Short mmCIF file of C-alpha atoms and ligand atoms in Angstrom, two decimals:
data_model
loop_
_atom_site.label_atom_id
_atom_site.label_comp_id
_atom_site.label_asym_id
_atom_site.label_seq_id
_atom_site.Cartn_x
_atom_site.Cartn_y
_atom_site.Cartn_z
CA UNK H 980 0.13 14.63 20.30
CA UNK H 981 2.33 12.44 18.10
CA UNK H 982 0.40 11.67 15.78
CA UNK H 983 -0.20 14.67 14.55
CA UNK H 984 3.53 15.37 14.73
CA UNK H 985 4.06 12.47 12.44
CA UNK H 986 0.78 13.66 9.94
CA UNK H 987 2.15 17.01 9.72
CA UNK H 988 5.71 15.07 8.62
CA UNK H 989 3.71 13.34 5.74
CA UNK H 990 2.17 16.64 4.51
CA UNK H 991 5.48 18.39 4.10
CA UNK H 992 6.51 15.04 2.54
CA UNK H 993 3.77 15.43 0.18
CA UNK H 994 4.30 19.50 -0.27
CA UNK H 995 7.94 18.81 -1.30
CA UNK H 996 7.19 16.07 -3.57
CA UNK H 997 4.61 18.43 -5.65
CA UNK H 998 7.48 20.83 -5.50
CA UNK H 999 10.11 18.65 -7.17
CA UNK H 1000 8.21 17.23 -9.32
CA UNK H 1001 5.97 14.30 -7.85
CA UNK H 1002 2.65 13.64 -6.71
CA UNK H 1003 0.72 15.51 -3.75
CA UNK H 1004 1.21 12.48 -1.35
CA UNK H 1005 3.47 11.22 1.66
CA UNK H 1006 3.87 8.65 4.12
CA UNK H 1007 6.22 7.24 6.61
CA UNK H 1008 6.55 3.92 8.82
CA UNK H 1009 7.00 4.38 12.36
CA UNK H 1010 8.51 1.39 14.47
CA UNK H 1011 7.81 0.45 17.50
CA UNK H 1012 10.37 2.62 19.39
CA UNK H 1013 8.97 5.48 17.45
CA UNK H 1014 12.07 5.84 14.67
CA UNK H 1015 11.10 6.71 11.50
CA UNK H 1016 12.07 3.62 9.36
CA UNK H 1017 10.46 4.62 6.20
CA UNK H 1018 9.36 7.68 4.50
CA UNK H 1019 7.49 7.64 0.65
CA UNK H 1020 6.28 10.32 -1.33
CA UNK H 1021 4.38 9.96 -4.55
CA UNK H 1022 6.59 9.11 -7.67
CA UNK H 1023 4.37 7.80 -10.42
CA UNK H 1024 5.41 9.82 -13.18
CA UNK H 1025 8.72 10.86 -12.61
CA UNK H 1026 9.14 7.06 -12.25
CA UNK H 1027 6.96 5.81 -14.83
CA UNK H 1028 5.70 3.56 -12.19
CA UNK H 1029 1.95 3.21 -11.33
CA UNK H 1030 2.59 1.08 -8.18
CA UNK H 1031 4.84 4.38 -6.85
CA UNK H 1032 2.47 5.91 -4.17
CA UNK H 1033 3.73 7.24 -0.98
CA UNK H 1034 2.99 4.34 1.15
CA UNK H 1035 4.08 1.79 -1.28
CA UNK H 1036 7.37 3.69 -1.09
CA UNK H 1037 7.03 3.80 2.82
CA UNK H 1038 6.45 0.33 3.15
CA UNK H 1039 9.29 -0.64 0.65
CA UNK H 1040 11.67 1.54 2.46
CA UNK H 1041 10.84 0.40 5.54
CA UNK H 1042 11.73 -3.13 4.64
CA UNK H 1043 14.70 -2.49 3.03
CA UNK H 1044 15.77 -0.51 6.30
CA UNK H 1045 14.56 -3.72 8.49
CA UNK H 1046 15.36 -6.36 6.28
CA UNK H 1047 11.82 -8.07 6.75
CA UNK H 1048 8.98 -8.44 5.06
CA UNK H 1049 6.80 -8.18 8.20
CA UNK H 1050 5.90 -4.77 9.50
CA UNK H 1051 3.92 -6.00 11.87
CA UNK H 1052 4.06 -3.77 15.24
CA UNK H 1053 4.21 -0.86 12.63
CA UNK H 1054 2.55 2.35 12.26
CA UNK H 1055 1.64 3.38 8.83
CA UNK H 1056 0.97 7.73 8.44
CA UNK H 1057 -0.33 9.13 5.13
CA UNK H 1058 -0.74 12.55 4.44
CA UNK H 1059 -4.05 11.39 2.59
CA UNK H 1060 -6.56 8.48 3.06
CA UNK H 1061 -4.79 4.87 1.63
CA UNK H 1062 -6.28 3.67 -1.65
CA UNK H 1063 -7.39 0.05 -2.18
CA UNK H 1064 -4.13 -0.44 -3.93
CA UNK H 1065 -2.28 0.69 -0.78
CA UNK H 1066 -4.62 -0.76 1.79
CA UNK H 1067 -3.81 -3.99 0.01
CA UNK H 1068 -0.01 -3.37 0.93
CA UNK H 1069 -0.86 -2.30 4.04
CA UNK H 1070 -2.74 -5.99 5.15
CA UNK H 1071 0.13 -7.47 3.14
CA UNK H 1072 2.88 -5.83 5.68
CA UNK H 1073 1.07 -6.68 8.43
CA UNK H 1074 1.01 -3.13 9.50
CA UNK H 1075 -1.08 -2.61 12.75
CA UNK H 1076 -2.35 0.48 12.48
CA UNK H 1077 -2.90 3.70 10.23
CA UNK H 1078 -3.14 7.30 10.52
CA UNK H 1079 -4.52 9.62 7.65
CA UNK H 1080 -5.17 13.41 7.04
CA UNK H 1081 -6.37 14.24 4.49
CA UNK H 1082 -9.46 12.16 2.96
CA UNK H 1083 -10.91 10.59 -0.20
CA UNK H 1084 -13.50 13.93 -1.54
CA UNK H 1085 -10.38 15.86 -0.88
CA UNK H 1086 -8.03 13.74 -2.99
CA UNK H 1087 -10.88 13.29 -5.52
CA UNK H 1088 -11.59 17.13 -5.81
CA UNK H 1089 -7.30 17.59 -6.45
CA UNK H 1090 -7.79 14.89 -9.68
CA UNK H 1091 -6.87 11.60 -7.45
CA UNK H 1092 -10.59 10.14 -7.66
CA UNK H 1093 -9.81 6.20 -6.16
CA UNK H 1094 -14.08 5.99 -5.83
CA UNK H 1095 -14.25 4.21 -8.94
CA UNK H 1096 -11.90 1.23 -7.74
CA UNK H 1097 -13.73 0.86 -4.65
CA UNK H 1098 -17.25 0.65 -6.66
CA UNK H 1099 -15.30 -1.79 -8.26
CA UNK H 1100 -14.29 -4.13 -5.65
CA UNK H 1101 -17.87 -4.64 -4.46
CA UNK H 1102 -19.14 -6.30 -8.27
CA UNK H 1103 -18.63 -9.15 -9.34
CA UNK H 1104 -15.56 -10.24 -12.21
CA UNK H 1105 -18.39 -10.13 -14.97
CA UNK H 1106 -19.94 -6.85 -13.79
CA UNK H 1107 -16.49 -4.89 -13.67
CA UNK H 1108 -15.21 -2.42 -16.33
CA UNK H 1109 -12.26 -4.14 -16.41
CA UNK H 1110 -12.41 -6.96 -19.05
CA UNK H 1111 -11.14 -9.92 -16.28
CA UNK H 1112 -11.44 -13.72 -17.23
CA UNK H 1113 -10.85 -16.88 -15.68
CA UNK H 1114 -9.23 -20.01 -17.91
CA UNK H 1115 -8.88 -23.47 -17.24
CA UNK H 1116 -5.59 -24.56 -17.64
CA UNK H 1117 -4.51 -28.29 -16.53
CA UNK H 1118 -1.59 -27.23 -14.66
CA UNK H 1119 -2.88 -24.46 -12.76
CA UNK H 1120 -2.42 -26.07 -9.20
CA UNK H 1121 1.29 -27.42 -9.56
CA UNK H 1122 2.25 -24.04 -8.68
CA UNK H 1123 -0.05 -24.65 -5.23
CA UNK H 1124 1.07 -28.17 -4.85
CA UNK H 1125 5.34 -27.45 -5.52
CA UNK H 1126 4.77 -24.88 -2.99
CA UNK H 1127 2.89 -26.81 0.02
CA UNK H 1128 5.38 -29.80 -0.61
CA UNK H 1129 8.25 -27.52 -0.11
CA UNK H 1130 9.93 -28.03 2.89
CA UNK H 1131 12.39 -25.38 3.04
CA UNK H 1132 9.89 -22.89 2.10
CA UNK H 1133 9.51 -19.14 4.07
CA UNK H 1134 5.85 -18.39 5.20
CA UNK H 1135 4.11 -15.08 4.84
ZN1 LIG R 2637 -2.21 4.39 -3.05
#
């Protein structure tokens, strides 16, 4: 079965990250012709960098390797379950579909508990922890407008 040829990939990813240092997390992008075009493991703190989970790596790798934006036909494998953050990248790449191992209790029980973001998403602005506001500002829509008048513009 290859996809469990490809999960067991992302786990060693994620075993040699924890050993040099990083996170306990992997991922890699599979194309369509079933090349590896991207592999990720977690790098938040030995790059400072929050947004450095496996499959954010993955993905960026994997466009940098295809020179697109668009991973669409795609496969996306995770040695643990995507959080929101990366299931946000995930729609945004257009990736088709994903295979995970590992799953939330078990990432929550190693320290990695993404429960609370996902309570989150399903309150409203004013109900979240996070202090979030909205404020009127008379030019908020040129942004919008420049943009749809463009002509020579590249949609995503
Ligand atoms: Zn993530």
């Amino acid at each position: 079965m290859k996809e469990k040829h490809y999960l067991h990939q992302t786990v060693q990813l994620a075993i040699d990250s924890v050993r040099s240092g990083g996170g306990p997390f992997g991922a890699i992008v599979i194309g369509q012709d079933g090349h590896i075009i991207g592999t990720g493991q977690n790098i938040v703190t030995k790059a400072n960098d929050p947004t450095a989970h496996a499959e954010i790596q993955a993905i960026r790798q994997a466009c940098e390797n295809l020179n697109t934006f668009d991973l669409s036909s795609c496969t996306l494998y995770a040695s643990c379950e995507p959080c929101p953050m990366c299931l946000g990248a995930i729609y945004w790449a257009k990736i088709e579909k994903v295979y995970y191992t590992a799953d939330q209790q078990q990432a929550a029980a190693g320290g990695f508990d993404d429960q609370f973001i996902y309570k989150e998403l399903n309150k409203t602005p004013e109900e979240r922890d996070l202090s979030f506001h909205s404020i009127d500002l008379d030019e908020n829509n040129q942004p919008f407008e420049e943009w749809i008048d463009k002509d020579d513009k590249e949609q995503y």
